[in-house]
PDB file of N, CA, C and O in Angstrom:
ATOM      1  N   MET M   1     -56.079 -45.124  -3.953  1.00 52.00           N
ATOM      2  CA  MET M   1     -55.723 -46.541  -4.007  1.00 52.00           C
ATOM      3  C   MET M   1     -55.460 -47.051  -2.589  1.00 52.00           C
ATOM      4  O   MET M   1     -54.704 -46.440  -1.844  1.00 52.00           O
ATOM      5  N   PRO M   2     -56.069 -48.140  -2.214  1.00 57.00           N
ATOM      6  CA  PRO M   2     -55.880 -48.694  -0.870  1.00 57.00           C
ATOM      7  C   PRO M   2     -54.438 -49.160  -0.653  1.00 57.00           C
ATOM      8  O   PRO M   2     -53.763 -49.613  -1.569  1.00 57.00           O
ATOM      9  N   ASN M   3     -53.992 -49.038   0.591  1.00 79.00           N
ATOM     10  CA  ASN M   3     -52.627 -49.468   0.902  1.00 79.00           C
ATOM     11  C   ASN M   3     -52.582 -50.951   1.269  1.00 79.00           C
ATOM     12  O   ASN M   3     -53.599 -51.630   1.280  1.00 79.00           O
ATOM     13  N   LYS M   4     -51.379 -51.445   1.570  1.00 84.00           N
ATOM     14  CA  LYS M   4     -51.214 -52.882   1.849  1.00 84.00           C
ATOM     15  C   LYS M   4     -51.917 -53.299   3.130  1.00 84.00           C
ATOM     16  O   LYS M   4     -52.401 -54.421   3.228  1.00 84.00           O
ATOM     17  N   LYS M   5     -51.975 -52.414   4.116  1.00 86.00           N
ATOM     18  CA  LYS M   5     -52.655 -52.741   5.366  1.00 86.00           C
ATOM     19  C   LYS M   5     -54.148 -52.950   5.115  1.00 86.00           C
ATOM     20  O   LYS M   5     -54.742 -53.897   5.627  1.00 86.00           O
ATOM     21  N   ASN M   6     -54.738 -52.068   4.315  1.00 85.00           N
ATOM     22  CA  ASN M   6     -56.154 -52.231   3.966  1.00 85.00           C
ATOM     23  C   ASN M   6     -56.370 -53.483   3.132  1.00 85.00           C
ATOM     24  O   ASN M   6     -57.379 -54.172   3.289  1.00 85.00           O
ATOM     25  N   ALA M   7     -55.447 -53.769   2.222  1.00 88.00           N
ATOM     26  CA  ALA M   7     -55.576 -54.964   1.380  1.00 88.00           C
ATOM     27  C   ALA M   7     -55.537 -56.225   2.233  1.00 88.00           C
ATOM     28  O   ALA M   7     -56.294 -57.165   2.000  1.00 88.00           O
ATOM     29  N   SER M   8     -54.676 -56.249   3.229  1.00 92.00           N
ATOM     30  CA  SER M   8     -54.581 -57.411   4.113  1.00 92.00           C
ATOM     31  C   SER M   8     -55.856 -57.570   4.948  1.00 92.00           C
ATOM     32  O   SER M   8     -56.373 -58.680   5.102  1.00 92.00           O
ATOM     33  N   ALA M   9     -56.379 -56.467   5.461  1.00 93.00           N
ATOM     34  CA  ALA M   9     -57.621 -56.521   6.243  1.00 93.00           C
ATOM     35  C   ALA M   9     -58.795 -56.942   5.362  1.00 93.00           C
ATOM     36  O   ALA M   9     -59.655 -57.722   5.791  1.00 93.00           O
ATOM     37  N   TYR M  10     -58.804 -56.446   4.134  1.00 94.00           N
ATOM     38  CA  TYR M  10     -59.856 -56.824   3.174  1.00 94.00           C
ATOM     39  C   TYR M  10     -59.824 -58.326   2.916  1.00 94.00           C
ATOM     40  O   TYR M  10     -60.854 -58.993   2.935  1.00 94.00           O
ATOM     41  N   TRP M  11     -58.634 -58.863   2.685  1.00 94.00           N
ATOM     42  CA  TRP M  11     -58.501 -60.286   2.388  1.00 94.00           C
ATOM     43  C   TRP M  11     -58.908 -61.148   3.583  1.00 94.00           C
ATOM     44  O   TRP M  11     -59.590 -62.163   3.426  1.00 94.00           O
ATOM     45  N   LYS M  12     -58.520 -60.736   4.788  1.00 96.00           N
ATOM     46  CA  LYS M  12     -58.892 -61.497   5.986  1.00 96.00           C
ATOM     47  C   LYS M  12     -60.405 -61.517   6.187  1.00 96.00           C
ATOM     48  O   LYS M  12     -60.975 -62.549   6.536  1.00 96.00           O
ATOM     49  N   GLU M  13     -61.044 -60.379   5.957  1.00 96.00           N
ATOM     50  CA  GLU M  13     -62.491 -60.332   6.112  1.00 96.00           C
ATOM     51  C   GLU M  13     -63.180 -61.155   5.020  1.00 96.00           C
ATOM     52  O   GLU M  13     -64.179 -61.832   5.276  1.00 96.00           O
ATOM     53  N   ASN M  14     -62.633 -61.130   3.820  1.00 96.00           N
ATOM     54  CA  ASN M  14     -63.162 -61.931   2.715  1.00 96.00           C
ATOM     55  C   ASN M  14     -63.071 -63.421   3.045  1.00 96.00           C
ATOM     56  O   ASN M  14     -64.036 -64.167   2.848  1.00 96.00           O
ATOM     57  N   ILE M  15     -61.942 -63.865   3.553  1.00 97.00           N
ATOM     58  CA  ILE M  15     -61.760 -65.275   3.927  1.00 97.00           C
ATOM     59  C   ILE M  15     -62.730 -65.659   5.046  1.00 97.00           C
ATOM     60  O   ILE M  15     -63.283 -66.762   5.042  1.00 97.00           O
ATOM     61  N   ARG M  16     -62.956 -64.750   5.979  1.00 97.00           N
ATOM     62  CA  ARG M  16     -63.896 -65.031   7.071  1.00 97.00           C
ATOM     63  C   ARG M  16     -65.308 -65.228   6.515  1.00 97.00           C
ATOM     64  O   ARG M  16     -66.018 -66.161   6.904  1.00 97.00           O
ATOM     65  N   TYR M  17     -65.727 -64.380   5.580  1.00 97.00           N
ATOM     66  CA  TYR M  17     -67.040 -64.548   4.937  1.00 97.00           C
ATOM     67  C   TYR M  17     -67.126 -65.875   4.191  1.00 97.00           C
ATOM     68  O   TYR M  17     -68.118 -66.587   4.283  1.00 97.00           O
ATOM     69  N   LEU M  18     -66.073 -66.196   3.435  1.00 96.00           N
ATOM     70  CA  LEU M  18     -66.065 -67.456   2.688  1.00 96.00           C
ATOM     71  C   LEU M  18     -66.195 -68.655   3.621  1.00 96.00           C
ATOM     72  O   LEU M  18     -66.972 -69.572   3.365  1.00 96.00           O
ATOM     73  N   PHE M  19     -65.422 -68.649   4.688  1.00 97.00           N
ATOM     74  CA  PHE M  19     -65.456 -69.760   5.643  1.00 97.00           C
ATOM     75  C   PHE M  19     -66.849 -69.906   6.257  1.00 97.00           C
ATOM     76  O   PHE M  19     -67.392 -71.009   6.338  1.00 97.00           O
ATOM     77  N   LEU M  20     -67.452 -68.791   6.656  1.00 97.00           N
ATOM     78  CA  LEU M  20     -68.772 -68.837   7.277  1.00 97.00           C
ATOM     79  C   LEU M  20     -69.831 -69.352   6.305  1.00 97.00           C
ATOM     80  O   LEU M  20     -70.636 -70.228   6.658  1.00 97.00           O
ATOM     81  N   LEU M  21     -69.823 -68.850   5.072  1.00 96.00           N
ATOM     82  CA  LEU M  21     -70.827 -69.278   4.101  1.00 96.00           C
ATOM     83  C   LEU M  21     -70.636 -70.734   3.686  1.00 96.00           C
ATOM     84  O   LEU M  21     -71.611 -71.472   3.515  1.00 96.00           O
ATOM     85  N   LEU M  22     -69.395 -71.171   3.539  1.00 94.00           N
ATOM     86  CA  LEU M  22     -69.149 -72.576   3.209  1.00 94.00           C
ATOM     87  C   LEU M  22     -69.526 -73.496   4.368  1.00 94.00           C
ATOM     88  O   LEU M  22     -69.997 -74.606   4.144  1.00 94.00           O
ATOM     89  N   LEU M  23     -69.332 -73.027   5.586  1.00 95.00           N
ATOM     90  CA  LEU M  23     -69.751 -73.804   6.752  1.00 95.00           C
ATOM     91  C   LEU M  23     -71.269 -73.965   6.775  1.00 95.00           C
ATOM     92  O   LEU M  23     -71.780 -75.066   7.035  1.00 95.00           O
ATOM     93  N   ILE M  24     -71.989 -72.896   6.477  1.00 94.00           N
ATOM     94  CA  ILE M  24     -73.452 -72.982   6.412  1.00 94.00           C
ATOM     95  C   ILE M  24     -73.874 -73.975   5.335  1.00 94.00           C
ATOM     96  O   ILE M  24     -74.745 -74.821   5.548  1.00 94.00           O
ATOM     97  N   TRP M  25     -73.241 -73.883   4.165  1.00 90.00           N
ATOM     98  CA  TRP M  25     -73.591 -74.794   3.078  1.00 90.00           C
ATOM     99  C   TRP M  25     -73.284 -76.241   3.455  1.00 90.00           C
ATOM    100  O   TRP M  25     -74.065 -77.153   3.184  1.00 90.00           O
ATOM    101  N   PHE M  26     -72.150 -76.482   4.115  1.00 90.00           N
ATOM    102  CA  PHE M  26     -71.797 -77.833   4.548  1.00 90.00           C
ATOM    103  C   PHE M  26     -72.821 -78.369   5.544  1.00 90.00           C
ATOM    104  O   PHE M  26     -73.260 -79.518   5.437  1.00 90.00           O
ATOM    105  N   LEU M  27     -73.194 -77.539   6.512  1.00 89.00           N
ATOM    106  CA  LEU M  27     -74.158 -77.985   7.520  1.00 89.00           C
ATOM    107  C   LEU M  27     -75.512 -78.311   6.893  1.00 89.00           C
ATOM    108  O   LEU M  27     -76.163 -79.277   7.287  1.00 89.00           O
ATOM    109  N   VAL M  28     -75.917 -77.520   5.902  1.00 86.00           N
ATOM    110  CA  VAL M  28     -77.201 -77.777   5.258  1.00 86.00           C
ATOM    111  C   VAL M  28     -77.115 -79.012   4.360  1.00 86.00           C
ATOM    112  O   VAL M  28     -77.971 -79.890   4.411  1.00 86.00           O
ATOM    113  N   SER M  29     -76.076 -79.089   3.538  1.00 84.00           N
ATOM    114  CA  SER M  29     -76.004 -80.193   2.572  1.00 84.00           C
ATOM    115  C   SER M  29     -75.632 -81.517   3.239  1.00 84.00           C
ATOM    116  O   SER M  29     -76.331 -82.510   3.070  1.00 84.00           O
ATOM    117  N   PHE M  30     -74.558 -81.536   3.987  1.00 85.00           N
ATOM    118  CA  PHE M  30     -74.119 -82.786   4.602  1.00 85.00           C
ATOM    119  C   PHE M  30     -74.874 -83.062   5.899  1.00 85.00           C
ATOM    120  O   PHE M  30     -75.320 -84.183   6.145  1.00 85.00           O
ATOM    121  N   GLY M  31     -75.028 -82.020   6.721  1.00 83.00           N
ATOM    122  CA  GLY M  31     -75.694 -82.211   8.007  1.00 83.00           C
ATOM    123  C   GLY M  31     -77.153 -82.600   7.856  1.00 83.00           C
ATOM    124  O   GLY M  31     -77.589 -83.627   8.373  1.00 83.00           O
ATOM    125  N   ALA M  32     -77.919 -81.770   7.130  1.00 80.00           N
ATOM    126  CA  ALA M  32     -79.351 -82.043   6.991  1.00 80.00           C
ATOM    127  C   ALA M  32     -79.622 -83.197   6.040  1.00 80.00           C
ATOM    128  O   ALA M  32     -80.574 -83.948   6.234  1.00 80.00           O
ATOM    129  N   GLY M  33     -78.793 -83.358   5.010  1.00 77.00           N
ATOM    130  CA  GLY M  33     -79.039 -84.401   4.022  1.00 77.00           C
ATOM    131  C   GLY M  33     -78.512 -85.763   4.409  1.00 77.00           C
ATOM    132  O   GLY M  33     -79.021 -86.781   3.932  1.00 77.00           O
ATOM    133  N   VAL M  34     -77.522 -85.821   5.305  1.00 82.00           N
ATOM    134  CA  VAL M  34     -76.904 -87.109   5.641  1.00 82.00           C
ATOM    135  C   VAL M  34     -76.948 -87.383   7.150  1.00 82.00           C
ATOM    136  O   VAL M  34     -77.504 -88.386   7.588  1.00 82.00           O
ATOM    137  N   LEU M  35     -76.355 -86.488   7.934  1.00 85.00           N
ATOM    138  CA  LEU M  35     -76.222 -86.751   9.367  1.00 85.00           C
ATOM    139  C   LEU M  35     -77.554 -86.734  10.119  1.00 85.00           C
ATOM    140  O   LEU M  35     -77.811 -87.596  10.952  1.00 85.00           O
ATOM    141  N   PHE M  36     -78.375 -85.736   9.840  1.00 83.00           N
ATOM    142  CA  PHE M  36     -79.643 -85.598  10.566  1.00 83.00           C
ATOM    143  C   PHE M  36     -80.836 -86.052   9.739  1.00 83.00           C
ATOM    144  O   PHE M  36     -81.970 -85.688  10.023  1.00 83.00           O
ATOM    145  N   LYS M  37     -80.577 -86.857   8.730  1.00 83.00           N
ATOM    146  CA  LYS M  37     -81.623 -87.315   7.815  1.00 83.00           C
ATOM    147  C   LYS M  37     -82.737 -88.054   8.551  1.00 83.00           C
ATOM    148  O   LYS M  37     -83.914 -87.799   8.322  1.00 83.00           O
ATOM    149  N   ASP M  38     -82.375 -88.954   9.434  1.00 86.00           N
ATOM    150  CA  ASP M  38     -83.390 -89.763  10.129  1.00 86.00           C
ATOM    151  C   ASP M  38     -84.306 -88.899  10.993  1.00 86.00           C
ATOM    152  O   ASP M  38     -85.520 -89.112  11.012  1.00 86.00           O
ATOM    153  N   ALA M  39     -83.731 -87.932  11.685  1.00 87.00           N
ATOM    154  CA  ALA M  39     -84.550 -87.048  12.515  1.00 87.00           C
ATOM    155  C   ALA M  39     -85.436 -86.164  11.656  1.00 87.00           C
ATOM    156  O   ALA M  39     -86.601 -85.919  11.992  1.00 87.00           O
ATOM    157  N   LEU M  40     -84.898 -85.677  10.541  1.00 84.00           N
ATOM    158  CA  LEU M  40     -85.675 -84.807   9.660  1.00 84.00           C
ATOM    159  C   LEU M  40     -86.743 -85.566   8.880  1.00 84.00           C
ATOM    160  O   LEU M  40     -87.730 -84.968   8.438  1.00 84.00           O
ATOM    161  N   ASN M  41     -86.555 -86.851   8.692  1.00 87.00           N
ATOM    162  CA  ASN M  41     -87.531 -87.635   7.929  1.00 87.00           C
ATOM    163  C   ASN M  41     -88.857 -87.810   8.663  1.00 87.00           C
ATOM    164  O   ASN M  41     -89.829 -88.277   8.068  1.00 87.00           O
ATOM    165  N   THR M  42     -88.924 -87.443   9.921  1.00 90.00           N
ATOM    166  CA  THR M  42     -90.197 -87.508  10.648  1.00 90.00           C
ATOM    167  C   THR M  42     -91.125 -86.371  10.236  1.00 90.00           C
ATOM    168  O   THR M  42     -92.313 -86.411  10.508  1.00 90.00           O
ATOM    169  N   ILE M  43     -90.572 -85.343   9.560  1.00 89.00           N
ATOM    170  CA  ILE M  43     -91.355 -84.197   9.084  1.00 89.00           C
ATOM    171  C   ILE M  43     -91.545 -84.351   7.583  1.00 89.00           C
ATOM    172  O   ILE M  43     -90.620 -84.712   6.862  1.00 89.00           O
ATOM    173  N   LYS M  44     -92.759 -84.066   7.104  1.00 87.00           N
ATOM    174  CA  LYS M  44     -93.027 -84.173   5.662  1.00 87.00           C
ATOM    175  C   LYS M  44     -93.376 -82.813   5.083  1.00 87.00           C
ATOM    176  O   LYS M  44     -94.087 -82.029   5.707  1.00 87.00           O
ATOM    177  N   ILE M  45     -92.868 -82.550   3.877  1.00 80.00           N
ATOM    178  CA  ILE M  45     -93.195 -81.345   3.113  1.00 80.00           C
ATOM    179  C   ILE M  45     -93.670 -81.788   1.743  1.00 80.00           C
ATOM    180  O   ILE M  45     -92.914 -82.417   1.002  1.00 80.00           O
ATOM    181  N   GLY M  46     -94.902 -81.464   1.411  1.00 83.00           N
ATOM    182  CA  GLY M  46     -95.445 -81.829   0.107  1.00 83.00           C
ATOM    183  C   GLY M  46     -95.440 -83.326  -0.154  1.00 83.00           C
ATOM    184  O   GLY M  46     -95.282 -83.755  -1.289  1.00 83.00           O
ATOM    185  N   GLY M  47     -95.562 -84.125   0.883  1.00 85.00           N
ATOM    186  CA  GLY M  47     -95.581 -85.572   0.725  1.00 85.00           C
ATOM    187  C   GLY M  47     -94.208 -86.216   0.754  1.00 85.00           C
ATOM    188  O   GLY M  47     -94.096 -87.438   0.709  1.00 85.00           O
ATOM    189  N   PHE M  48     -93.155 -85.416   0.799  1.00 82.00           N
ATOM    190  CA  PHE M  48     -91.794 -85.952   0.843  1.00 82.00           C
ATOM    191  C   PHE M  48     -91.192 -85.740   2.221  1.00 82.00           C
ATOM    192  O   PHE M  48     -91.444 -84.732   2.875  1.00 82.00           O
ATOM    193  N   LYS M  49     -90.375 -86.673   2.639  1.00 86.00           N
ATOM    194  CA  LYS M  49     -89.699 -86.551   3.921  1.00 86.00           C
ATOM    195  C   LYS M  49     -88.685 -85.413   3.850  1.00 86.00           C
ATOM    196  O   LYS M  49     -88.035 -85.202   2.829  1.00 86.00           O
ATOM    197  N   LEU M  50     -88.565 -84.646   4.943  1.00 85.00           N
ATOM    198  CA  LEU M  50     -87.714 -83.457   4.960  1.00 85.00           C
ATOM    199  C   LEU M  50     -86.239 -83.798   4.742  1.00 85.00           C
ATOM    200  O   LEU M  50     -85.525 -83.064   4.061  1.00 85.00           O
ATOM    201  N   GLY M  51     -85.762 -84.908   5.278  1.00 82.00           N
ATOM    202  CA  GLY M  51     -84.375 -85.318   5.055  1.00 82.00           C
ATOM    203  C   GLY M  51     -84.100 -85.584   3.585  1.00 82.00           C
ATOM    204  O   GLY M  51     -83.063 -85.195   3.045  1.00 82.00           O
ATOM    205  N   PHE M  52     -85.036 -86.243   2.923  1.00 81.00           N
ATOM    206  CA  PHE M  52     -84.913 -86.490   1.489  1.00 81.00           C
ATOM    207  C   PHE M  52     -84.928 -85.176   0.720  1.00 81.00           C
ATOM    208  O   PHE M  52     -84.151 -84.968  -0.207  1.00 81.00           O
ATOM    209  N   TRP M  53     -85.823 -84.258   1.113  1.00 80.00           N
ATOM    210  CA  TRP M  53     -85.924 -82.978   0.430  1.00 80.00           C
ATOM    211  C   TRP M  53     -84.618 -82.199   0.528  1.00 80.00           C
ATOM    212  O   TRP M  53     -84.145 -81.640  -0.460  1.00 80.00           O
ATOM    213  N   PHE M  54     -84.016 -82.152   1.727  1.00 77.00           N
ATOM    214  CA  PHE M  54     -82.743 -81.447   1.874  1.00 77.00           C
ATOM    215  C   PHE M  54     -81.650 -82.104   1.042  1.00 77.00           C
ATOM    216  O   PHE M  54     -80.822 -81.424   0.441  1.00 77.00           O
ATOM    217  N   ALA M  55     -81.624 -83.410   1.008  1.00 78.00           N
ATOM    218  CA  ALA M  55     -80.592 -84.107   0.243  1.00 78.00           C
ATOM    219  C   ALA M  55     -80.756 -83.870  -1.249  1.00 78.00           C
ATOM    220  O   ALA M  55     -79.773 -83.775  -1.985  1.00 78.00           O
ATOM    221  N   GLN M  56     -81.988 -83.766  -1.729  1.00 78.00           N
ATOM    222  CA  GLN M  56     -82.231 -83.649  -3.164  1.00 78.00           C
ATOM    223  C   GLN M  56     -82.368 -82.209  -3.643  1.00 78.00           C
ATOM    224  O   GLN M  56     -81.917 -81.890  -4.732  1.00 78.00           O
ATOM    225  N   GLN M  57     -83.028 -81.345  -2.876  1.00 83.00           N
ATOM    226  CA  GLN M  57     -83.328 -79.993  -3.347  1.00 83.00           C
ATOM    227  C   GLN M  57     -82.801 -78.895  -2.429  1.00 83.00           C
ATOM    228  O   GLN M  57     -82.291 -77.897  -2.906  1.00 83.00           O
ATOM    229  N   GLY M  58     -82.959 -79.085  -1.148  1.00 81.00           N
ATOM    230  CA  GLY M  58     -82.681 -78.021  -0.189  1.00 81.00           C
ATOM    231  C   GLY M  58     -81.273 -77.477  -0.236  1.00 81.00           C
ATOM    232  O   GLY M  58     -81.059 -76.268  -0.172  1.00 81.00           O
ATOM    233  N   SER M  59     -80.292 -78.350  -0.370  1.00 83.00           N
ATOM    234  CA  SER M  59     -78.907 -77.874  -0.383  1.00 83.00           C
ATOM    235  C   SER M  59     -78.622 -77.024  -1.618  1.00 83.00           C
ATOM    236  O   SER M  59     -77.847 -76.076  -1.555  1.00 83.00           O
ATOM    237  N   MET M  60     -79.268 -77.328  -2.734  1.00 88.00           N
ATOM    238  CA  MET M  60     -79.071 -76.512  -3.947  1.00 88.00           C
ATOM    239  C   MET M  60     -79.703 -75.138  -3.769  1.00 88.00           C
ATOM    240  O   MET M  60     -79.117 -74.123  -4.167  1.00 88.00           O
ATOM    241  N   TYR M  61     -80.897 -75.077  -3.182  1.00 90.00           N
ATOM    242  CA  TYR M  61     -81.538 -73.787  -2.936  1.00 90.00           C
ATOM    243  C   TYR M  61     -80.697 -72.937  -1.995  1.00 90.00           C
ATOM    244  O   TYR M  61     -80.512 -71.742  -2.216  1.00 90.00           O
ATOM    245  N   VAL M  62     -80.197 -73.546  -0.932  1.00 90.00           N
ATOM    246  CA  VAL M  62     -79.370 -72.816   0.025  1.00 90.00           C
ATOM    247  C   VAL M  62     -78.093 -72.328  -0.653  1.00 90.00           C
ATOM    248  O   VAL M  62     -77.655 -71.196  -0.420  1.00 90.00           O
ATOM    249  N   PHE M  63     -77.493 -73.135  -1.517  1.00 92.00           N
ATOM    250  CA  PHE M  63     -76.279 -72.732  -2.224  1.00 92.00           C
ATOM    251  C   PHE M  63     -76.541 -71.504  -3.092  1.00 92.00           C
ATOM    252  O   PHE M  63     -75.751 -70.560  -3.077  1.00 92.00           O
ATOM    253  N   VAL M  64     -77.643 -71.476  -3.804  1.00 95.00           N
ATOM    254  CA  VAL M  64     -77.959 -70.320  -4.651  1.00 95.00           C
ATOM    255  C   VAL M  64     -78.205 -69.076  -3.790  1.00 95.00           C
ATOM    256  O   VAL M  64     -77.736 -67.979  -4.112  1.00 95.00           O
ATOM    257  N   ILE M  65     -78.900 -69.239  -2.686  1.00 96.00           N
ATOM    258  CA  ILE M  65     -79.129 -68.111  -1.772  1.00 96.00           C
ATOM    259  C   ILE M  65     -77.802 -67.599  -1.224  1.00 96.00           C
ATOM    260  O   ILE M  65     -77.576 -66.387  -1.134  1.00 96.00           O
ATOM    261  N   LEU M  66     -76.895 -68.509  -0.874  1.00 96.00           N
ATOM    262  CA  LEU M  66     -75.597 -68.110  -0.348  1.00 96.00           C
ATOM    263  C   LEU M  66     -74.771 -67.355  -1.381  1.00 96.00           C
ATOM    264  O   LEU M  66     -73.975 -66.486  -1.024  1.00 96.00           O
ATOM    265  N   ILE M  67     -74.945 -67.647  -2.652  1.00 96.00           N
ATOM    266  CA  ILE M  67     -74.254 -66.890  -3.703  1.00 96.00           C
ATOM    267  C   ILE M  67     -74.695 -65.429  -3.663  1.00 96.00           C
ATOM    268  O   ILE M  67     -73.866 -64.513  -3.703  1.00 96.00           O
ATOM    269  N   PHE M  68     -76.006 -65.207  -3.552  1.00 98.00           N
ATOM    270  CA  PHE M  68     -76.505 -63.834  -3.490  1.00 98.00           C
ATOM    271  C   PHE M  68     -76.066 -63.129  -2.205  1.00 98.00           C
ATOM    272  O   PHE M  68     -75.754 -61.940  -2.217  1.00 98.00           O
ATOM    273  N   VAL M  69     -76.038 -63.857  -1.102  1.00 98.00           N
ATOM    274  CA  VAL M  69     -75.559 -63.288   0.160  1.00 98.00           C
ATOM    275  C   VAL M  69     -74.090 -62.903   0.023  1.00 98.00           C
ATOM    276  O   VAL M  69     -73.680 -61.809   0.465  1.00 98.00           O
ATOM    277  N   TYR M  70     -73.286 -63.748  -0.603  1.00 97.00           N
ATOM    278  CA  TYR M  70     -71.861 -63.453  -0.791  1.00 97.00           C
ATOM    279  C   TYR M  70     -71.667 -62.205  -1.658  1.00 97.00           C
ATOM    280  O   TYR M  70     -70.820 -61.354  -1.350  1.00 97.00           O
ATOM    281  N   VAL M  71     -72.448 -62.078  -2.709  1.00 97.00           N
ATOM    282  CA  VAL M  71     -72.342 -60.899  -3.574  1.00 97.00           C
ATOM    283  C   VAL M  71     -72.656 -59.634  -2.779  1.00 97.00           C
ATOM    284  O   VAL M  71     -71.929 -58.635  -2.874  1.00 97.00           O
ATOM    285  N   ARG M  72     -73.696 -59.690  -1.993  1.00 97.00           N
ATOM    286  CA  ARG M  72     -74.050 -58.510  -1.182  1.00 97.00           C
ATOM    287  C   ARG M  72     -72.963 -58.185  -0.164  1.00 97.00           C
ATOM    288  O   ARG M  72     -72.593 -57.014   0.005  1.00 97.00           O
ATOM    289  N   LEU M  73     -72.447 -59.198   0.514  1.00 97.00           N
ATOM    290  CA  LEU M  73     -71.379 -58.971   1.488  1.00 97.00           C
ATOM    291  C   LEU M  73     -70.128 -58.399   0.827  1.00 97.00           C
ATOM    292  O   LEU M  73     -69.488 -57.495   1.365  1.00 97.00           O
ATOM    293  N   MET M  74     -69.797 -58.919  -0.340  1.00 96.00           N
ATOM    294  CA  MET M  74     -68.587 -58.441  -1.022  1.00 96.00           C
ATOM    295  C   MET M  74     -68.770 -57.021  -1.550  1.00 96.00           C
ATOM    296  O   MET M  74     -67.809 -56.237  -1.554  1.00 96.00           O
ATOM    297  N   ASN M  75     -69.967 -56.667  -1.993  1.00 95.00           N
ATOM    298  CA  ASN M  75     -70.199 -55.287  -2.416  1.00 95.00           C
ATOM    299  C   ASN M  75     -70.008 -54.317  -1.255  1.00 95.00           C
ATOM    300  O   ASN M  75     -69.412 -53.255  -1.414  1.00 95.00           O
ATOM    301  N   LYS M  76     -70.514 -54.693  -0.082  1.00 96.00           N
ATOM    302  CA  LYS M  76     -70.317 -53.868   1.108  1.00 96.00           C
ATOM    303  C   LYS M  76     -68.837 -53.797   1.485  1.00 96.00           C
ATOM    304  O   LYS M  76     -68.333 -52.737   1.857  1.00 96.00           O
ATOM    305  N   LEU M  77     -68.155 -54.923   1.393  1.00 95.00           N
ATOM    306  CA  LEU M  77     -66.734 -54.970   1.733  1.00 95.00           C
ATOM    307  C   LEU M  77     -65.913 -54.136   0.757  1.00 95.00           C
ATOM    308  O   LEU M  77     -64.984 -53.430   1.163  1.00 95.00           O
ATOM    309  N   ASP M  78     -66.249 -54.198  -0.509  1.00 94.00           N
ATOM    310  CA  ASP M  78     -65.548 -53.396  -1.520  1.00 94.00           C
ATOM    311  C   ASP M  78     -65.691 -51.906  -1.218  1.00 94.00           C
ATOM    312  O   ASP M  78     -64.715 -51.153  -1.306  1.00 94.00           O
ATOM    313  N   LYS M  79     -66.897 -51.479  -0.854  1.00 94.00           N
ATOM    314  CA  LYS M  79     -67.109 -50.071  -0.528  1.00 94.00           C
ATOM    315  C   LYS M  79     -66.363 -49.683   0.745  1.00 94.00           C
ATOM    316  O   LYS M  79     -65.801 -48.589   0.834  1.00 94.00           O
ATOM    317  N   LYS M  80     -66.349 -50.584   1.711  1.00 92.00           N
ATOM    318  CA  LYS M  80     -65.682 -50.296   2.989  1.00 92.00           C
ATOM    319  C   LYS M  80     -64.193 -50.058   2.799  1.00 92.00           C
ATOM    320  O   LYS M  80     -63.619 -49.157   3.434  1.00 92.00           O
ATOM    321  N   TYR M  81     -63.542 -50.807   1.933  1.00 91.00           N
ATOM    322  CA  TYR M  81     -62.102 -50.710   1.742  1.00 91.00           C
ATOM    323  C   TYR M  81     -61.701 -49.929   0.490  1.00 91.00           C
ATOM    324  O   TYR M  81     -60.526 -49.866   0.141  1.00 91.00           O
ATOM    325  N   GLY M  82     -62.662 -49.370  -0.215  1.00 88.00           N
ATOM    326  CA  GLY M  82     -62.352 -48.528  -1.369  1.00 88.00           C
ATOM    327  C   GLY M  82     -62.029 -49.262  -2.637  1.00 88.00           C
ATOM    328  O   GLY M  82     -61.333 -48.721  -3.502  1.00 88.00           O
ATOM    329  N   TYR M  83     -62.517 -50.475  -2.802  1.00 86.00           N
ATOM    330  CA  TYR M  83     -62.269 -51.244  -4.019  1.00 86.00           C
ATOM    331  C   TYR M  83     -63.443 -51.175  -4.994  1.00 86.00           C
ATOM    332  O   TYR M  83     -63.400 -51.800  -6.039  1.00 86.00           O
ATOM    333  N   ASP M  84     -64.487 -50.442  -4.640  1.00 82.00           N
ATOM    334  CA  ASP M  84     -65.611 -50.339  -5.578  1.00 82.00           C
ATOM    335  C   ASP M  84     -65.247 -49.390  -6.718  1.00 82.00           C
ATOM    336  O   ASP M  84     -64.445 -48.495  -6.580  1.00 82.00           O
ATOM    337  N   VAL M  85     -65.856 -49.627  -7.843  1.00 74.00           N
ATOM    338  CA  VAL M  85     -65.513 -48.848  -9.039  1.00 74.00           C
ATOM    339  C   VAL M  85     -66.485 -47.719  -9.231  1.00 74.00           C
ATOM    340  O   VAL M  85     -67.593 -47.738  -8.985  1.00 74.00           O
TER     341      VAL M  85
END
């Protein structure tokens, strides 16, 4: 059973992963869909402007990918600190 020092280190690393992944999601959803929309709209994908695509579809795709990345990171973290079953 892991001790309190390991539990604290585990939690800090978990929070760091959460912050990083949420920051990526924010930059993709708000940054690409709202802030940089005009610059991205000069590029077209499948007949749609890239800024529109990120606002409508891209942020959802990135969110789903980030879920899988988080699961993989947490599985590694669980093994590192002895919380895997």
